[in-house]
CSV table of C-alpha atoms and ligand atoms in Angstrom, one decimal:
chain,number,residue,atom,x,y,z
B,242,UNK,CA,-50.6,9.8,8.9
B,243,UNK,CA,-47.7,10.9,6.7
B,244,UNK,CA,-44.4,12.0,8.3
B,245,UNK,CA,-45.2,15.5,7.4
B,246,UNK,CA,-48.2,15.7,9.3
B,247,UNK,CA,-46.7,13.7,12.2
B,248,UNK,CA,-44.0,16.5,12.5
B,249,UNK,CA,-46.4,19.1,12.4
B,250,UNK,CA,-48.9,17.5,14.9
B,251,UNK,CA,-47.7,14.9,17.2
B,252,UNK,CA,-47.6,16.2,21.1
B,253,UNK,CA,-49.4,19.2,20.1
B,254,UNK,CA,-52.4,20.2,22.1
B,255,UNK,CA,-54.1,23.6,22.3
B,256,UNK,CA,-53.4,24.7,25.6
B,257,UNK,CA,-56.5,24.2,27.7
B,258,UNK,CA,-56.1,27.3,30.2
B,259,UNK,CA,-55.1,30.0,27.6
B,260,UNK,CA,-56.0,28.6,24.1
B,261,UNK,CA,-52.4,28.9,23.1
B,262,UNK,CA,-51.7,26.8,19.4
B,263,UNK,CA,-48.2,26.6,20.0
B,264,UNK,CA,-47.2,24.6,23.6
B,265,UNK,CA,-45.8,26.6,26.4
B,266,UNK,CA,-42.7,26.4,27.7
B,267,UNK,CA,-43.4,24.5,31.6
B,268,UNK,CA,-40.3,25.7,33.8
B,269,UNK,CA,-41.8,24.7,36.9
B,270,UNK,CA,-39.5,22.3,38.7
B,271,UNK,CA,-42.7,20.8,40.9
B,272,UNK,CA,-46.1,19.9,40.6
B,273,UNK,CA,-48.7,19.8,43.2
B,274,UNK,CA,-50.0,16.9,45.2
B,275,UNK,CA,-53.3,16.0,46.1
B,276,UNK,CA,-54.5,15.5,49.5
B,277,UNK,CA,-54.6,12.0,49.1
B,278,UNK,CA,-50.8,12.1,48.3
B,279,UNK,CA,-51.3,11.5,44.5
B,280,UNK,CA,-50.1,13.6,41.9
B,281,UNK,CA,-53.1,14.5,39.5
B,282,UNK,CA,-51.6,15.9,36.8
B,283,UNK,CA,-48.9,12.9,36.6
B,284,UNK,CA,-46.3,14.8,37.3
B,285,UNK,CA,-44.3,15.4,40.4
B,286,UNK,CA,-40.7,16.9,39.9
B,287,UNK,CA,-39.0,18.2,36.6
B,288,UNK,CA,-35.9,15.6,36.9
B,289,UNK,CA,-38.6,12.6,36.9
B,290,UNK,CA,-40.9,14.2,33.9
B,291,UNK,CA,-42.3,17.3,32.6
B,292,UNK,CA,-44.8,18.4,30.3
B,293,UNK,CA,-42.5,19.9,28.0
B,294,UNK,CA,-40.0,16.7,27.6
B,295,UNK,CA,-43.2,14.6,27.5
B,296,UNK,CA,-44.4,16.5,24.7
B,297,UNK,CA,-41.0,15.9,22.8
B,298,UNK,CA,-40.8,12.2,23.6
B,299,UNK,CA,-44.3,11.8,22.4
B,300,UNK,CA,-43.3,13.2,18.6
B,301,UNK,CA,-40.2,10.9,18.5
B,302,UNK,CA,-42.2,7.9,19.4
B,303,UNK,CA,-44.7,9.1,16.8
B,304,UNK,CA,-41.6,9.9,14.2
B,305,UNK,CA,-40.0,6.5,14.7
B,306,UNK,CA,-43.3,4.4,15.2
B,307,UNK,CA,-41.8,3.2,18.5
B,308,UNK,CA,-43.7,2.7,22.0
B,309,UNK,CA,-41.7,5.0,24.0
B,310,UNK,CA,-38.8,7.4,24.2
B,311,UNK,CA,-36.4,8.9,26.7
B,312,UNK,CA,-34.9,12.1,26.2
B,313,UNK,CA,-31.4,13.3,27.4
B,314,UNK,CA,-29.2,16.5,27.8
B,315,UNK,CA,-27.2,15.0,24.7
B,316,UNK,CA,-26.4,12.5,22.4
B,317,UNK,CA,-23.8,11.3,24.3
B,318,UNK,CA,-25.8,11.1,27.4
B,319,UNK,CA,-28.2,9.1,25.4
B,320,UNK,CA,-26.0,6.7,24.3
B,321,UNK,CA,-24.3,6.5,27.5
B,322,UNK,CA,-27.6,5.2,29.2
B,323,UNK,CA,-27.9,2.5,26.8
B,324,UNK,CA,-24.3,1.2,27.8
B,325,UNK,CA,-25.1,1.8,31.5
B,326,UNK,CA,-28.4,-0.4,31.3
B,327,UNK,CA,-26.0,-3.2,30.4
B,328,UNK,CA,-24.1,-5.3,33.2
B,329,UNK,CA,-20.4,-5.9,34.4
B,330,UNK,CA,-19.0,-8.7,32.3
B,331,UNK,CA,-21.7,-8.1,29.3
B,332,UNK,CA,-20.3,-8.0,25.5
B,333,UNK,CA,-20.9,-5.6,23.1
B,334,UNK,CA,-20.2,-5.5,19.4
B,335,UNK,CA,-19.7,-2.0,17.8
B,336,UNK,CA,-18.4,-0.8,14.5
B,337,UNK,CA,-14.9,-0.3,13.8
B,338,UNK,CA,-15.5,3.2,12.3
B,339,UNK,CA,-18.0,4.0,15.3
B,340,UNK,CA,-18.5,7.9,15.8
B,341,UNK,CA,-15.3,8.4,17.9
B,342,UNK,CA,-17.2,10.1,21.0
B,343,UNK,CA,-19.3,6.5,21.4
B,344,UNK,CA,-15.9,4.5,20.8
B,345,UNK,CA,-14.0,6.8,23.5
B,346,UNK,CA,-17.0,5.9,25.9
B,347,UNK,CA,-16.9,2.2,25.5
B,348,UNK,CA,-13.2,2.0,25.6
B,349,UNK,CA,-12.2,4.6,28.3
B,350,UNK,CA,-15.4,4.5,30.5
B,351,UNK,CA,-17.2,1.3,30.1
B,352,UNK,CA,-14.1,-0.8,29.7
B,353,UNK,CA,-12.9,-0.1,33.1
B,354,UNK,CA,-16.5,-0.8,34.5
B,355,UNK,CA,-15.9,-4.5,33.1
B,356,UNK,CA,-17.9,-4.1,29.7
B,357,UNK,CA,-16.4,-6.5,27.0
B,358,UNK,CA,-16.2,-4.9,23.4
B,359,UNK,CA,-15.3,-6.1,20.2
B,360,UNK,CA,-15.2,-3.7,17.1
B,361,UNK,CA,-15.5,-5.0,13.5
B,362,UNK,CA,-16.4,-3.6,10.0
B,363,UNK,CA,-20.0,-3.8,10.3
B,364,UNK,CA,-20.6,-4.1,6.5
B,365,UNK,CA,-19.0,-7.2,6.8
B,366,UNK,CA,-21.9,-9.8,8.1
B,367,UNK,CA,-19.6,-12.9,8.7
B,368,UNK,CA,-17.4,-10.5,10.4
B,369,UNK,CA,-20.3,-9.7,13.0
B,370,UNK,CA,-21.4,-13.2,13.2
B,371,UNK,CA,-18.0,-14.3,14.2
B,372,UNK,CA,-17.7,-11.7,16.6
B,373,UNK,CA,-20.5,-12.7,18.7
B,374,UNK,CA,-20.2,-14.3,21.9
B,375,UNK,CA,-22.3,-16.7,24.4
B,376,UNK,CA,-22.4,-13.0,26.8
B,377,UNK,CA,-23.1,-10.7,23.8
B,378,UNK,CA,-25.7,-8.5,24.8
B,379,UNK,CA,-25.9,-5.6,22.3
B,380,UNK,CA,-24.9,-4.9,18.6
B,381,UNK,CA,-24.5,-1.4,18.2
B,382,UNK,CA,-24.9,0.3,14.7
B,383,UNK,CA,-24.4,3.6,13.1
B,384,UNK,CA,-25.4,4.0,9.6
B,385,UNK,CA,-24.4,5.9,7.4
B,386,UNK,CA,-21.4,6.0,9.8
B,387,UNK,CA,-19.1,8.9,10.4
B,388,UNK,CA,-17.1,9.9,8.7
B,389,UNK,CA,-16.6,7.6,5.7
B,390,UNK,CA,-20.4,7.3,5.0
B,391,UNK,CA,-20.3,3.3,5.3
B,392,UNK,CA,-23.6,1.6,5.2
B,393,UNK,CA,-24.6,-1.3,7.6
B,394,UNK,CA,-27.7,-3.6,6.6
B,395,UNK,CA,-30.0,-2.6,9.8
B,396,UNK,CA,-32.1,-5.9,8.8
B,397,UNK,CA,-29.3,-8.0,8.6
B,398,UNK,CA,-27.3,-7.1,11.5
B,399,UNK,CA,-30.9,-7.0,13.7
B,400,UNK,CA,-31.5,-10.6,12.6
B,401,UNK,CA,-27.8,-11.6,13.8
B,402,UNK,CA,-28.3,-9.8,17.0
B,403,UNK,CA,-31.6,-11.6,17.8
B,404,UNK,CA,-30.5,-15.0,16.7
B,405,UNK,CA,-28.2,-14.8,19.2
B,406,UNK,CA,-30.4,-13.2,22.0
B,407,UNK,CA,-28.7,-9.9,22.0
B,408,UNK,CA,-30.0,-6.5,21.3
B,409,UNK,CA,-29.8,-4.0,18.5
B,410,UNK,CA,-29.4,-0.4,18.6
B,411,UNK,CA,-29.1,2.1,16.0
B,412,UNK,CA,-27.5,5.4,16.1
B,413,UNK,CA,-29.9,7.0,13.4
B,414,UNK,CA,-28.5,10.6,14.1
B,415,UNK,CA,-27.2,11.0,10.4
B,416,UNK,CA,-30.6,9.7,8.4
B,417,UNK,CA,-33.1,10.8,11.1
B,418,UNK,CA,-36.5,9.3,11.3
B,419,UNK,CA,-37.6,10.9,8.2
B,420,UNK,CA,-35.0,9.0,5.9
B,421,UNK,CA,-34.8,5.5,7.6
B,422,UNK,CA,-37.4,3.7,9.6
B,423,UNK,CA,-34.7,2.2,12.2
B,424,UNK,CA,-37.3,0.2,13.9
B,425,UNK,CA,-39.2,-1.1,11.2
B,426,UNK,CA,-36.0,-2.5,9.8
B,427,UNK,CA,-35.7,-4.3,12.8
B,428,UNK,CA,-33.6,-2.4,15.4
B,429,UNK,CA,-34.8,-2.6,19.0
B,430,UNK,CA,-33.6,0.8,20.1
B,431,UNK,CA,-33.1,3.8,17.7
B,432,UNK,CA,-30.7,7.0,18.9
B,433,UNK,CA,-30.5,10.2,18.2
B,434,UNK,CA,-28.1,13.2,18.9
B,435,UNK,CA,-30.9,15.6,18.5
B,436,UNK,CA,-28.3,18.1,18.6
B,437,UNK,CA,-28.0,17.6,14.7
B,438,UNK,CA,-30.7,17.3,12.2
B,439,UNK,CA,-33.9,17.1,14.5
B,440,UNK,CA,-32.9,20.4,16.3
B,441,UNK,CA,-31.5,21.7,13.0
B,442,UNK,CA,-30.3,24.9,13.8
B,443,UNK,CA,-27.2,24.2,15.7
B,444,UNK,CA,-28.6,26.0,18.8
B,445,UNK,CA,-29.5,23.1,21.2
B,446,UNK,CA,-27.9,20.3,22.5
B,447,UNK,CA,-29.7,16.9,23.1
B,448,UNK,CA,-30.3,13.4,22.6
B,449,UNK,CA,-32.9,10.4,22.6
B,450,UNK,CA,-33.6,6.9,22.9
B,451,UNK,CA,-36.6,5.4,21.0
B,452,UNK,CA,-37.8,1.8,21.6
B,453,UNK,CA,-39.7,-0.4,19.6
B,454,UNK,CA,-41.2,-2.6,22.9
B,455,UNK,CA,-41.9,-1.7,26.2
B,456,UNK,CA,-39.3,-4.2,28.5
B,457,UNK,CA,-36.9,-4.3,31.1
B,458,UNK,CA,-34.2,-3.0,29.1
B,459,UNK,CA,-36.3,0.0,28.4
B,460,UNK,CA,-37.4,0.2,31.9
B,461,UNK,CA,-33.9,0.5,33.0
B,462,UNK,CA,-33.0,3.4,30.5
B,463,UNK,CA,-35.9,5.1,31.8
B,464,UNK,CA,-34.3,4.4,35.7
B,465,UNK,CA,-31.0,5.8,34.5
B,466,UNK,CA,-32.9,8.8,32.9
B,467,UNK,CA,-35.1,9.8,36.2
B,468,UNK,CA,-32.1,8.7,38.4
B,469,UNK,CA,-29.1,10.0,37.1
B,470,UNK,CA,-30.8,13.3,35.8
B,471,UNK,CA,-28.8,13.9,32.4
B,472,UNK,CA,-31.9,15.4,31.2
B,473,UNK,CA,-32.6,18.1,28.8
B,474,UNK,CA,-34.0,21.6,30.3
B,475,UNK,CA,-37.7,22.4,29.2
B,476,UNK,CA,-36.6,25.1,27.1
B,477,UNK,CA,-33.9,22.8,25.2
B,478,UNK,CA,-36.9,20.1,24.9
B,479,UNK,CA,-39.1,23.2,23.5
B,480,UNK,CA,-36.4,24.3,20.9
B,481,UNK,CA,-35.9,20.7,19.7
B,482,UNK,CA,-39.8,20.3,19.4
B,483,UNK,CA,-39.8,23.5,17.3
B,484,UNK,CA,-36.9,21.9,15.2
B,485,UNK,CA,-38.5,18.8,14.4
B,486,UNK,CA,-41.6,20.5,13.1
B,487,UNK,CA,-39.8,21.3,9.9
B,488,UNK,CA,-37.3,18.5,9.9
B,489,UNK,CA,-39.3,16.5,6.9
B,490,UNK,CA,-38.8,19.7,4.6
B,491,UNK,CA,-35.2,20.3,5.9
B,492,UNK,CA,-34.2,16.7,5.0
B,493,UNK,CA,-35.5,16.9,1.4
B,494,UNK,CA,-33.3,19.9,1.0
B,495,UNK,CA,-30.3,18.9,2.5
B,496,UNK,CA,-30.6,15.6,0.6
B,497,UNK,CA,-31.0,17.2,-2.7
B,498,UNK,CA,-28.1,19.9,-2.2
B,499,UNK,CA,-26.0,16.9,-1.0
B,500,UNK,CA,-26.7,14.9,-4.0
B,501,UNK,CA,-25.6,18.0,-6.3
B,502,UNK,CA,-22.3,18.8,-4.2
B,503,UNK,CA,-21.4,14.8,-4.4
B,504,UNK,CA,-21.8,15.0,-8.1
B,505,UNK,CA,-19.5,18.3,-8.8
B,506,UNK,CA,-17.0,16.6,-6.4
B,507,UNK,CA,-17.1,13.4,-7.9
B,508,UNK,CA,-16.4,15.0,-11.2
B,509,UNK,CA,-13.6,17.1,-9.9
B,510,UNK,CA,-9.8,16.3,-10.7
B,511,UNK,CA,-8.5,17.6,-7.7
B,512,UNK,CA,-10.7,15.4,-5.8
B,513,UNK,CA,-9.5,11.7,-5.0
B,514,UNK,CA,-12.5,10.2,-3.5
B,515,UNK,CA,-16.2,11.1,-2.8
B,516,UNK,CA,-17.8,9.2,0.3
B,517,UNK,CA,-21.6,9.5,-0.6
B,518,UNK,CA,-24.1,6.7,-0.5
B,519,UNK,CA,-26.0,8.2,-3.2
B,520,UNK,CA,-23.3,7.6,-5.6
B,521,UNK,CA,-23.8,4.4,-7.3
B,522,UNK,CA,-20.0,3.7,-7.1
B,523,UNK,CA,-20.4,4.0,-3.7
B,524,UNK,CA,-20.2,0.2,-2.1
B,525,UNK,CA,-23.1,0.8,0.2
B,526,UNK,CA,-25.3,2.2,-2.4
B,527,UNK,CA,-27.6,-0.8,-3.2
B,528,UNK,CA,-28.2,-1.2,0.9
B,529,UNK,CA,-28.6,2.5,1.6
B,530,UNK,CA,-31.1,2.4,-1.5
B,531,UNK,CA,-33.0,-0.2,0.2
B,532,UNK,CA,-33.2,1.0,3.3
B,533,UNK,CA,-32.9,4.9,3.1
B,534,UNK,CA,-35.8,7.2,1.8
B,535,UNK,CA,-32.8,9.3,0.3
B,536,UNK,CA,-29.2,9.4,1.0
B,537,UNK,CA,-28.8,12.4,3.6
B,538,UNK,CA,-27.1,15.6,3.7
B,539,UNK,CA,-23.7,14.5,4.7
B,540,UNK,CA,-20.6,13.6,2.7
B,541,UNK,CA,-17.1,13.4,2.6
B,542,UNK,CA,-14.2,13.7,0.0
B,543,UNK,CA,-10.3,12.9,-0.1
B,544,UNK,CA,-8.2,15.8,-1.5
B,545,UNK,CA,-5.8,14.8,-4.0
B,546,UNK,CA,-1.9,15.8,-3.5
B,547,UNK,CA,0.0,18.1,-5.7
B,548,UNK,CA,3.8,18.6,-6.6
B,549,UNK,CA,4.1,20.9,-3.7
B,550,UNK,CA,1.9,19.5,-1.0
B,551,UNK,CA,0.6,16.3,0.3
B,552,UNK,CA,-3.4,15.5,0.5
B,553,UNK,CA,-3.5,16.3,4.3
B,554,UNK,CA,-2.1,19.8,3.5
B,555,UNK,CA,-4.1,20.5,0.5
B,556,UNK,CA,-7.2,19.4,2.6
B,557,UNK,CA,-6.5,21.9,5.3
B,558,UNK,CA,-5.7,24.6,2.6
B,559,UNK,CA,-9.3,24.1,1.1
B,560,UNK,CA,-11.0,23.8,4.6
B,561,UNK,CA,-9.5,27.3,5.1
B,562,UNK,CA,-10.2,28.6,1.9
B,563,UNK,CA,-14.1,28.2,2.0
B,564,UNK,CA,-16.5,31.3,2.5
B,565,UNK,CA,-19.7,29.8,3.1
B,566,UNK,CA,-18.9,26.7,4.5
B,567,UNK,CA,-17.6,27.2,8.0
B,568,UNK,CA,-15.0,25.6,9.3
B,569,UNK,CA,-16.6,23.6,12.2
B,570,UNK,CA,-17.5,20.4,13.7
B,571,UNK,CA,-21.3,19.3,14.1
B,572,UNK,CA,-23.7,18.9,11.6
B,573,UNK,CA,-27.3,19.1,10.6
B,574,UNK,CA,-27.8,22.6,10.9
B,575,UNK,CA,-28.8,25.0,8.3
B,576,UNK,CA,-25.7,26.1,7.4
B,577,UNK,CA,-23.1,24.3,5.7
B,578,UNK,CA,-19.9,23.2,7.5
B,579,UNK,CA,-16.6,21.4,6.5
B,580,UNK,CA,-14.3,19.6,8.8
B,581,UNK,CA,-10.9,18.0,8.5
B,582,UNK,CA,-11.8,14.9,10.9
B,583,UNK,CA,-8.5,13.4,11.4
B,584,UNK,CA,-7.1,16.8,13.3
B,585,UNK,CA,-10.2,16.5,15.3
B,586,UNK,CA,-10.2,12.8,16.1
B,587,UNK,CA,-6.6,12.6,16.9
B,588,UNK,CA,-3.9,9.9,17.7
B,589,UNK,CA,-5.6,6.4,16.6
B,590,UNK,CA,-8.1,8.1,14.1
B,591,UNK,CA,-8.6,5.7,11.2
B,592,UNK,CA,-9.7,8.7,8.8
B,593,UNK,CA,-7.7,9.2,5.9
B,594,UNK,CA,-5.8,12.4,6.6
B,595,UNK,CA,-6.8,14.1,3.2
B,596,UNK,CA,-10.3,13.9,3.8
B,597,UNK,CA,-12.7,16.7,4.7
B,598,UNK,CA,-16.3,16.2,5.7
B,599,UNK,CA,-19.1,18.2,5.0
B,600,UNK,CA,-22.3,18.6,6.6
B,601,UNK,CA,-24.5,20.5,3.5
B,602,UNK,CA,-26.7,23.0,4.4
B,603,UNK,CA,-29.7,24.6,3.2
B,604,UNK,CA,-27.9,27.4,1.1
B,605,UNK,CA,-28.7,27.5,-2.6
B,606,UNK,CA,-26.5,24.3,-4.0
B,607,UNK,CA,-25.0,26.7,-6.8
B,608,UNK,CA,-23.6,28.9,-4.0
B,609,UNK,CA,-22.3,26.1,-2.5
B,610,UNK,CA,-20.4,24.5,-5.4
B,611,UNK,CA,-18.9,27.9,-6.4
B,612,UNK,CA,-17.6,27.9,-2.9
B,613,UNK,CA,-15.8,24.5,-3.1
B,614,UNK,CA,-15.0,25.0,-7.2
B,615,UNK,CA,-13.1,28.5,-6.0
B,616,UNK,CA,-11.4,26.7,-2.7
B,617,UNK,CA,-10.0,23.9,-4.8
B,618,UNK,CA,-8.8,26.2,-7.3
B,619,UNK,CA,-7.0,28.4,-5.0
B,620,UNK,CA,-5.3,25.8,-3.2
B,621,UNK,CA,-4.7,22.9,-5.2
B,622,UNK,CA,-2.1,22.7,-8.3
B,623,UNK,CA,-2.0,19.3,-10.0
B,624,UNK,CA,0.4,20.0,-12.4
T,231,PLP,C1,-23.6,10.2,15.3
T,231,PLP,C2,-23.2,10.8,16.3
T,231,PLP,N1,-23.7,10.1,17.5
T,231,PLP,C3,-23.6,11.1,18.5
T,231,PLP,C4,-23.0,12.1,18.6
T,231,PLP,C5,-22.9,12.8,19.9
T,231,PLP,O1,-23.9,14.0,20.2
T,231,PLP,P1,-23.8,14.9,21.0
T,231,PLP,O2,-22.9,16.0,20.8
T,231,PLP,O3,-25.2,15.7,21.1
T,231,PLP,O4,-23.5,14.6,22.6
T,231,PLP,C6,-22.5,13.0,17.6
T,231,PLP,C7,-22.2,14.2,17.7
T,231,PLP,O5,-21.5,14.6,16.5
T,231,PLP,C8,-22.9,11.8,16.2
T,231,PLP,O6,-22.3,12.6,15.1
């Protein structure tokens, strides 16, 4: 079946008691035991499993063509479960431009627990190879990366990981299963902040891990999910499911709008650089074209300095002057957002200080371009 059909039908059964076409939200925290002590429904207690969470996990398995999925209360909780499944003294390789929340997790929570890590440029396969150690258990990929939109070759890094006996995990939040078949490309685990495109409406927090194989590592992730209990509520699962039903069509429009915005910015004399893998000038364009169905709804751009202001000042002035683009963090919702990442990431940020990250929403692209045009015109005076 095609992904549009999977998104609409997976994990959906007509409710046998009421005939409801859309699935109910199961809020019950506990499920009845039979006289022999077994649980005839397969459910015992809400933290371990519940029908609404199971429906969401089934849809995610179908979308990613995996074998099982575990959902969490946030993207970070899902990411944390992957690192928690490793052992003290294990070594991981992470991208040097990893999402700053994941980097903080590795440095500030897992390093004190004895997890070793090396940050490398994931687009440089020789650097990845050189960073491998006998105790390397996992290579973490994030592609396209945040906020520079660097593209990692998933198949090539997964092959390096497997040759070294390590797992390859990929944060696929930005491409979604619609644009990148992460597991088919070779990764063992595909991770999502479902808060973003999968939920799709900036109104629900969640995370997910989908596995290609039913193995000991995923069994540990499941143990962490059920025992640690950083699980999504049934209502959050239901909202995420509702979002997924329209994911393929939303992603098409996000990509189409982002492509138009990127071309507008790339031809603007007050914009020094545009980071968007759909542009042929982007260093990762060829790999993105090979491994992605389209180039996504995220982009970033660097604003030029002028005779009165630095590039950073001008970037902030542009972000403060847009009317449709809300100046807010996050991504993947129907509304367009703009953000000065350097301010958000704070000390130690490698993000250029004149860079603005944009989540291109589902408004009409002409209106989005007009908004950016007026913000650039109002704030940046080149001569
Ligand atoms: C690529 C990526 N991974 C993970 C996360 C964390 O997700 P959450 O905010 O749901 O914990 C984010 C959040 O922005 C993200 O952009």
